[in-house]
PDB file of C-alpha atoms in Angstrom:
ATOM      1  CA  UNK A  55       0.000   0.000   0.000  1.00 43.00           C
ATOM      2  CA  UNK A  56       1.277   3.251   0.957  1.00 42.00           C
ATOM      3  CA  UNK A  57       4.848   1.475   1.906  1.00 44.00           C
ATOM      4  CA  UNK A  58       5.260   0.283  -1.622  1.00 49.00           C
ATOM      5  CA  UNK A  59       4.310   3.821  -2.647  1.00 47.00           C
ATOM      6  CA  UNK A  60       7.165   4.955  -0.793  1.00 44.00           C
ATOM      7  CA  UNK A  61       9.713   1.638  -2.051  1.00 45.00           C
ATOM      8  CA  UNK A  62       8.846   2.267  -5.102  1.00 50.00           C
ATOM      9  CA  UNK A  63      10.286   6.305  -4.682  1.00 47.00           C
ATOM     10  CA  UNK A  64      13.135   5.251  -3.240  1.00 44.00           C
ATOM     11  CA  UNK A  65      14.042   2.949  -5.692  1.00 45.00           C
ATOM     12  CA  UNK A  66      13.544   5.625  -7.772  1.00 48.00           C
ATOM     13  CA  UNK A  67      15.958   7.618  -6.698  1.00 48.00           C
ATOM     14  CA  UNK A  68      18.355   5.200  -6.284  1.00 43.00           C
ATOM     15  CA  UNK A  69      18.037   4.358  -9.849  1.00 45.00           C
ATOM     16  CA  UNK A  70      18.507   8.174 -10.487  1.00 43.00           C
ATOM     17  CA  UNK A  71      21.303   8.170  -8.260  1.00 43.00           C
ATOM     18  CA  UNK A  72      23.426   5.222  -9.489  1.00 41.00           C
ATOM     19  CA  UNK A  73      23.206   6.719 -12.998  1.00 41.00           C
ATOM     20  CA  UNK A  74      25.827   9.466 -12.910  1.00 43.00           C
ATOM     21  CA  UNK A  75      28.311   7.066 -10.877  1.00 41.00           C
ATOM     22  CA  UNK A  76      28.602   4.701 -13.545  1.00 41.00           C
ATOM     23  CA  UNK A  77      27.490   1.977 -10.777  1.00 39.00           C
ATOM     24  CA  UNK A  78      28.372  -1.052 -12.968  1.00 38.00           C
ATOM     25  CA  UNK A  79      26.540  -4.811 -12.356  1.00 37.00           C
ATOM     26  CA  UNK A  80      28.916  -8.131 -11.089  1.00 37.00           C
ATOM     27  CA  UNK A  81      27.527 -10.704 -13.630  1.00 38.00           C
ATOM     28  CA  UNK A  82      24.417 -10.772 -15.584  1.00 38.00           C
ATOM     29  CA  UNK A  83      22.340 -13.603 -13.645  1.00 39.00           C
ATOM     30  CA  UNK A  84      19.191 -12.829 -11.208  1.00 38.00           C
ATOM     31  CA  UNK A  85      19.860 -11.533  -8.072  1.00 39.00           C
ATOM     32  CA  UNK A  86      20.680 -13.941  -5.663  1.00 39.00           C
ATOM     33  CA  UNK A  87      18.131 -16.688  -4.393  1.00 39.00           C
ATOM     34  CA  UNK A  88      15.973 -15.307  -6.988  1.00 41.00           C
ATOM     35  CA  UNK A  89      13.709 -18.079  -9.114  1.00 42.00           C
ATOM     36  CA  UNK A  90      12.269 -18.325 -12.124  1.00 46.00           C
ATOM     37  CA  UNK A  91       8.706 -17.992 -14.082  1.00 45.00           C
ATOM     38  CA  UNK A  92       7.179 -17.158 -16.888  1.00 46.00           C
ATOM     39  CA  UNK A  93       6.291 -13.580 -17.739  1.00 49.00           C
ATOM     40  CA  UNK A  94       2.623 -14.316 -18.956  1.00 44.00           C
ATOM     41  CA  UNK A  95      -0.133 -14.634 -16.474  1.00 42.00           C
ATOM     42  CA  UNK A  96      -1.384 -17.805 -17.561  1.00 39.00           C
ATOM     43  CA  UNK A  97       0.768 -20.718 -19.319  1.00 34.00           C
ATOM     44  CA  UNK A  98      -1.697 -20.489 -21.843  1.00 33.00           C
ATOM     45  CA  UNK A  99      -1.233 -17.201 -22.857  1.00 35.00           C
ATOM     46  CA  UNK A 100       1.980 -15.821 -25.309  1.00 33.00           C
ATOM     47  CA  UNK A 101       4.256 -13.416 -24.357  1.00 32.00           C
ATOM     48  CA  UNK A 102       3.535 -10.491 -26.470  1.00 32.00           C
ATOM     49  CA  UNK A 103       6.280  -7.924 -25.389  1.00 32.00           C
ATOM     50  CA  UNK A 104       8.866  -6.527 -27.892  1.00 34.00           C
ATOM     51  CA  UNK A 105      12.480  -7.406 -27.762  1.00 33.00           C
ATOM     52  CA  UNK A 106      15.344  -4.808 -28.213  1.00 34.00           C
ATOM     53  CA  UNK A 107      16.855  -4.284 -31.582  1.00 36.00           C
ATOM     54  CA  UNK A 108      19.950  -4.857 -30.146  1.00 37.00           C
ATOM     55  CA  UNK A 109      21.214  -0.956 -30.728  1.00 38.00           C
ATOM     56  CA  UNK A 110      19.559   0.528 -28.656  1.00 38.00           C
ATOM     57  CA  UNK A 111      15.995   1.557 -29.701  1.00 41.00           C
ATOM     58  CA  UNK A 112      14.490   4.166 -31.190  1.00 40.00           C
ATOM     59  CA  UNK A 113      16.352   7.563 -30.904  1.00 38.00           C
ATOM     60  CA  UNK A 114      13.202   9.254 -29.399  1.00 50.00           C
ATOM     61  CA  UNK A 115      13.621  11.119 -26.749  1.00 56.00           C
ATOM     62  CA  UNK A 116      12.269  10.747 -23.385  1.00 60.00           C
ATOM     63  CA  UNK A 117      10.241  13.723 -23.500  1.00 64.00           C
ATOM     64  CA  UNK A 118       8.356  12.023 -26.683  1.00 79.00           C
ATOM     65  CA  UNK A 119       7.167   9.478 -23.908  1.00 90.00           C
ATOM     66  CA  UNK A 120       3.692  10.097 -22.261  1.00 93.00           C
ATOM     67  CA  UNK A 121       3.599   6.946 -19.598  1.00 95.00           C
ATOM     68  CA  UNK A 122       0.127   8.645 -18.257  1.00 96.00           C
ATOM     69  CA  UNK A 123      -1.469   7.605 -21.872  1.00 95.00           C
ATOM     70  CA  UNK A 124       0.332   4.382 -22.309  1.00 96.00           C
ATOM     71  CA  UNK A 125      -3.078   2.330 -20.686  1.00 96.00           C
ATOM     72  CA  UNK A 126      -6.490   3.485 -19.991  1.00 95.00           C
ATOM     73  CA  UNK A 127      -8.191   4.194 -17.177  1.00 95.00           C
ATOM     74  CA  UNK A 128     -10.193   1.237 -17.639  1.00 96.00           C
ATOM     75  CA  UNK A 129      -7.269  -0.859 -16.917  1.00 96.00           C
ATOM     76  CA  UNK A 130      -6.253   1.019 -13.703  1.00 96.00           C
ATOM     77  CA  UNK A 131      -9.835   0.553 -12.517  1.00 96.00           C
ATOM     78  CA  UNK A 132      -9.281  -3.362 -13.139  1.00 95.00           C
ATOM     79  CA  UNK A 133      -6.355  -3.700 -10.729  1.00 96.00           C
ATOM     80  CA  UNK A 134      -7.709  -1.300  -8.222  1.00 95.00           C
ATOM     81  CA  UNK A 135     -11.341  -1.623  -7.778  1.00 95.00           C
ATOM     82  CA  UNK A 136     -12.571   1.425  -8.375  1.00 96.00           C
ATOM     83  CA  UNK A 137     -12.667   4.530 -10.582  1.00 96.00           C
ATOM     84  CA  UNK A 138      -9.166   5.893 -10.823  1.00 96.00           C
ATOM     85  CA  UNK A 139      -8.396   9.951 -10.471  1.00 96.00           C
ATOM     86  CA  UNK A 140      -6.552  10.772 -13.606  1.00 95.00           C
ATOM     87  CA  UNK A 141      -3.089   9.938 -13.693  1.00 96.00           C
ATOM     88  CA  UNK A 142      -0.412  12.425 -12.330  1.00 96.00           C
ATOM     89  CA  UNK A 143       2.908  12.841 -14.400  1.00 95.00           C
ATOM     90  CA  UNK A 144       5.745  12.383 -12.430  1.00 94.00           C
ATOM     91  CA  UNK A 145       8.045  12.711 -14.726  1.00 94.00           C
ATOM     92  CA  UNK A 146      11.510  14.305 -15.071  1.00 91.00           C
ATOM     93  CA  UNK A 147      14.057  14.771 -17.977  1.00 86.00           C
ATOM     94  CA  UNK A 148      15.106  11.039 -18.457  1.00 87.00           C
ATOM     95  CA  UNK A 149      12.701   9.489 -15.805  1.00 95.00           C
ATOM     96  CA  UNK A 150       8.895   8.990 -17.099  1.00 96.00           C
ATOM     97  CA  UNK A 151       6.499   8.391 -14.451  1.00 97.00           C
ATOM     98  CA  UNK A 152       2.820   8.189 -13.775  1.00 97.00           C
ATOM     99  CA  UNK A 153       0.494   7.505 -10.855  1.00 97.00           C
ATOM    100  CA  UNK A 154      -2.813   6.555 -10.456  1.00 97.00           C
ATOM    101  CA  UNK A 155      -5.394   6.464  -6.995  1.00 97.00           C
ATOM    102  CA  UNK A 156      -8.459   5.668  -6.464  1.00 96.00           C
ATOM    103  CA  UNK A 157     -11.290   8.033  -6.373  1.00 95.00           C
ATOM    104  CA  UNK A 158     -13.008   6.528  -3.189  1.00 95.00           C
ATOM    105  CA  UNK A 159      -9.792   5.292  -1.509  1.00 94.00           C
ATOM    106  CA  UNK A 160      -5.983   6.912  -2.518  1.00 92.00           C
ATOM    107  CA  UNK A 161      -4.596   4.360  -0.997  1.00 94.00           C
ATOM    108  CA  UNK A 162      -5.316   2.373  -3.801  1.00 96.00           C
ATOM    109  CA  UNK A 163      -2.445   2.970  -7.095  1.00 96.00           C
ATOM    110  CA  UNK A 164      -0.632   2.164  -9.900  1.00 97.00           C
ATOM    111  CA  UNK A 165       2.787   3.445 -10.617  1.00 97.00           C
ATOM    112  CA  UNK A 166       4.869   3.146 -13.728  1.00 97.00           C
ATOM    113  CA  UNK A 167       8.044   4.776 -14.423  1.00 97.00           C
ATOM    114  CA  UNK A 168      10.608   4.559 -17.096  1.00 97.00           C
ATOM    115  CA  UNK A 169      13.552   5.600 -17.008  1.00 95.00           C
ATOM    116  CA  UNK A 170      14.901   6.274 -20.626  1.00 95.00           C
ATOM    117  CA  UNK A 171      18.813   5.716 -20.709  1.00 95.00           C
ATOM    118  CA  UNK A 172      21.023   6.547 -24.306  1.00 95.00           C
ATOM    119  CA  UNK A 173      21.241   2.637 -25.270  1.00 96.00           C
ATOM    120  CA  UNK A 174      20.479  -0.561 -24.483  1.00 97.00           C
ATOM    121  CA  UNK A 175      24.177  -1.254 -22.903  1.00 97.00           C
ATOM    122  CA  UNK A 176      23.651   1.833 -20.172  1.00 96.00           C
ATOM    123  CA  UNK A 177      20.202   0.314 -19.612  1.00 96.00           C
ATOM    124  CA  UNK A 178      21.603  -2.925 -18.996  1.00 97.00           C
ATOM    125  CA  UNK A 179      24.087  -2.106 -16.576  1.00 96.00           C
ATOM    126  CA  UNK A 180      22.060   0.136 -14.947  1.00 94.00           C
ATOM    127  CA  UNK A 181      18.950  -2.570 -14.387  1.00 95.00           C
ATOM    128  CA  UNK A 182      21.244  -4.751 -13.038  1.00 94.00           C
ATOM    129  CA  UNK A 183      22.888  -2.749 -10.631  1.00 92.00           C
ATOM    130  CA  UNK A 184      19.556  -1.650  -9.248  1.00 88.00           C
ATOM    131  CA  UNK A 185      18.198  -5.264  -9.243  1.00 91.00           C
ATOM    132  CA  UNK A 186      21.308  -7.111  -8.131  1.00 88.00           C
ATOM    133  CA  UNK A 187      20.660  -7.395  -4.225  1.00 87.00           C
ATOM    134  CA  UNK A 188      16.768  -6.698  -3.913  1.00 87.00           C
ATOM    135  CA  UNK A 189      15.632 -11.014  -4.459  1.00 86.00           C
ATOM    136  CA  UNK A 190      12.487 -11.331  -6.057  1.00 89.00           C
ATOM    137  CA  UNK A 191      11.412 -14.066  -8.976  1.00 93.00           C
ATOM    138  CA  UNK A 192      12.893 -13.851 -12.529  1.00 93.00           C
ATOM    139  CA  UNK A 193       9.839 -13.404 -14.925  1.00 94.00           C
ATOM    140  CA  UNK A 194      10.965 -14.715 -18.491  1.00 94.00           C
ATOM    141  CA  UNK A 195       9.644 -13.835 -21.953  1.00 95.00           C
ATOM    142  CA  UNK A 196       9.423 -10.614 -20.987  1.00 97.00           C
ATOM    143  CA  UNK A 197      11.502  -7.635 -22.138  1.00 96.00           C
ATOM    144  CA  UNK A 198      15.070  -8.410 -22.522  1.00 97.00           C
ATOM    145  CA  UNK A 199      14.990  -8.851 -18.422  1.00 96.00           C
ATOM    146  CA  UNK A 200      12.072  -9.045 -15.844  1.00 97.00           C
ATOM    147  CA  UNK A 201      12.103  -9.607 -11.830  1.00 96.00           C
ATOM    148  CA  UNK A 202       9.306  -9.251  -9.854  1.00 96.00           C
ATOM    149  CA  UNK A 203       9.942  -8.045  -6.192  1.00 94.00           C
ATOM    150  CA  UNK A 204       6.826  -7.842  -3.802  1.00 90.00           C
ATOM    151  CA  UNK A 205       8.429  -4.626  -2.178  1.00 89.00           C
ATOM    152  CA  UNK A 206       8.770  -2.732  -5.439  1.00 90.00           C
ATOM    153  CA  UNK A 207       6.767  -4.330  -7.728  1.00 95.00           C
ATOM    154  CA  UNK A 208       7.950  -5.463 -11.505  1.00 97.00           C
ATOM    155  CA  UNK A 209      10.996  -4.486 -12.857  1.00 97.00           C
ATOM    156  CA  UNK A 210      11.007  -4.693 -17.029  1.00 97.00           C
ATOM    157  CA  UNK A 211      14.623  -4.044 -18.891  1.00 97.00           C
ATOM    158  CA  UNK A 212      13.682  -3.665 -22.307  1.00 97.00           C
ATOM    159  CA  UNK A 213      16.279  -2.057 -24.900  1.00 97.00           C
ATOM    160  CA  UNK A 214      16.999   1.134 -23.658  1.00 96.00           C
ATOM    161  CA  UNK A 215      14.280   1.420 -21.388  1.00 96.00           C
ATOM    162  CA  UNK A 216      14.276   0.168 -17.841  1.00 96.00           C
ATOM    163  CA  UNK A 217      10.929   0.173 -16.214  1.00 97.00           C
ATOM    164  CA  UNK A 218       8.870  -0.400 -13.097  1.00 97.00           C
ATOM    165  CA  UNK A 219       5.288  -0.813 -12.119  1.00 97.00           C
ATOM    166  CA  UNK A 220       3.529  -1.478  -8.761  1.00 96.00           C
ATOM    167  CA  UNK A 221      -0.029  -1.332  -7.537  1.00 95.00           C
ATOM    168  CA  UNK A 222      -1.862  -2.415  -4.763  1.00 94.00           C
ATOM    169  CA  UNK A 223      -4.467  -4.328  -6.547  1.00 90.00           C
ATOM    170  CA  UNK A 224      -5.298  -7.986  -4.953  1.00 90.00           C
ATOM    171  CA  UNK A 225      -2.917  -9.837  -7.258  1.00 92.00           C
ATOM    172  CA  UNK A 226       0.198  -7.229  -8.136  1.00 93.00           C
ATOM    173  CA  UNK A 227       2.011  -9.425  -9.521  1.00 95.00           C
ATOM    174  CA  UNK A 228      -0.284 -10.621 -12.445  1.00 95.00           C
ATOM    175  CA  UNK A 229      -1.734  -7.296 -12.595  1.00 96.00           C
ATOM    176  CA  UNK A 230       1.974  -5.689 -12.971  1.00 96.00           C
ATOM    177  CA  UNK A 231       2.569  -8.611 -15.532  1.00 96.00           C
ATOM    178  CA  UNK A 232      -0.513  -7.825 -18.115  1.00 96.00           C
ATOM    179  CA  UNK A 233       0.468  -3.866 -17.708  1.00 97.00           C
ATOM    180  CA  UNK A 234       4.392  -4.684 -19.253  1.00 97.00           C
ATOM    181  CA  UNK A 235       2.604  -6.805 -21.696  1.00 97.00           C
ATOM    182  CA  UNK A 236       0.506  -4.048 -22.799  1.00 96.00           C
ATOM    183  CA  UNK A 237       3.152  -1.317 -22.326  1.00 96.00           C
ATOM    184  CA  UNK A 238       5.729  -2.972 -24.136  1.00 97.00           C
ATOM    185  CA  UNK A 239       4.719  -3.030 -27.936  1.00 96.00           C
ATOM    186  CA  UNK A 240       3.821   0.963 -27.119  1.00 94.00           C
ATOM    187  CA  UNK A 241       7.498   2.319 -26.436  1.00 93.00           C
ATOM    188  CA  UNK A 242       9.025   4.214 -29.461  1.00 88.00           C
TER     189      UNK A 242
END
C-alpha cells in the first residue's frame, strides 16, 4: 500500500542516483536466491512484449514518452477496484512516471516509471545494478529482463528502457505482468 508507494520512490531515486556514478553490475544472472517464471499470467497465454533491436531503440527522446497515456483508465480501474483519479505525471528529464489512486480510496495505485537511458548497454548495466541485491522471482519472456519483487513491484529491462510498475491491486504481480505486456509493444 502506501509502503510500496514509498519503495517504489526510493528505488527511484536510487536508480537516479546510481546513474551518474557509472554503478556497474557483477555478472548478468538474477539476483541472488531469486527463481524463475514465466512472464505471462497464464501458461496459456503468449508473451507479447517486444524485444530490443539490439542498438539501442528508437532515438526518441524521453520527453516524446507520455507513460500517463500508455493504458487506460479502464485498466487502472481493473487492478484497483474502483474509478481511478486521472493519472499524475511524475516525470523528469530522463525518468517517465505516472500515478494513479483511487477516487473513493488513494490508498489504492498504480505506478509506472521509465527511465529512458542513451542505449540498451547503459540500460543494462544500470537494471542490473539496481536489481542485483533486492531477491524477487525472474519473470521470463518478458523484455530483454524481468524480476518481480513484492516490495517494489515489476521491474522490465527492455532495450533502452528500464521500467517499473507497482499497484496495490489484490494480485500485483499478475496485474503488474498484463500492464508490461501491454506497455511494451507501445514504447518508441
Amino acid at each position: 500500500m502506501r509502503v510500496r508507494s514509498i519503495a517504489q520512490i526510493c528505488l527511484i531515486g536510487l536508480m537516479l542516483s546510481t546513474v551518474g556514478c557509472g554503478g556497474a553490475a557483477t555478472g548478468t544472472s538474477p539476483a541472488a536466491g531469486a527463481s524463475a517464471t514465466s512472464g505471462t499470467p497464464s501458461e496459456s497465454e503468449a508473451p507479447t512484449a517486444a524485444q530490443s533491436d539490439g542498438a539501442g531503440g528508437s532515438t526518441a527522446g524521453a520527453s516524446d514518452l507520455d507513460v500517463c497515456n500508455l493504458i487506460s483508465s479502464a485498466d487502472v480501474e481493473a487492478i484497483i477496484g474502483e474509478p481511478p483519479e486521472a493519472g499524475i505525471d511524475e516525470s523528469s528529464v530522463d525518468l517517465r512516471a505516472c500515478s494513479w489512486m483511487g477516487s473513493v480510496n488513494p490508498t489504492e495505485s498504480v505506478t509506472i516509471s521509465i527511465y529512458v537511458h542513451p542505449d540498451a548497454g547503459t540500460a543494462k548495466e544500470q537494471f542490473e545494478f539496481r536489481t542485483s541485491d533486492i531477491g524477487g522471482v525472474e519473470i521470463l519472456n518478458l523484455g530483454d529482463e524481468a524480476v518481480y519483487v513484492e516490495a517494489f513491484g515489476l521491474q522490465v529491462l527492455s532495450g533502452r528502457y528500464d521500467i517499473g510498475i507497482d499497484n496495490t491491486g489484490d494480485d500485483s504481480k499478475t496485474s503488474s505482468l498484463k500492464l508490461a505486456q501491454q506497455i511494451l509493444p507501445k514504447l518508441p
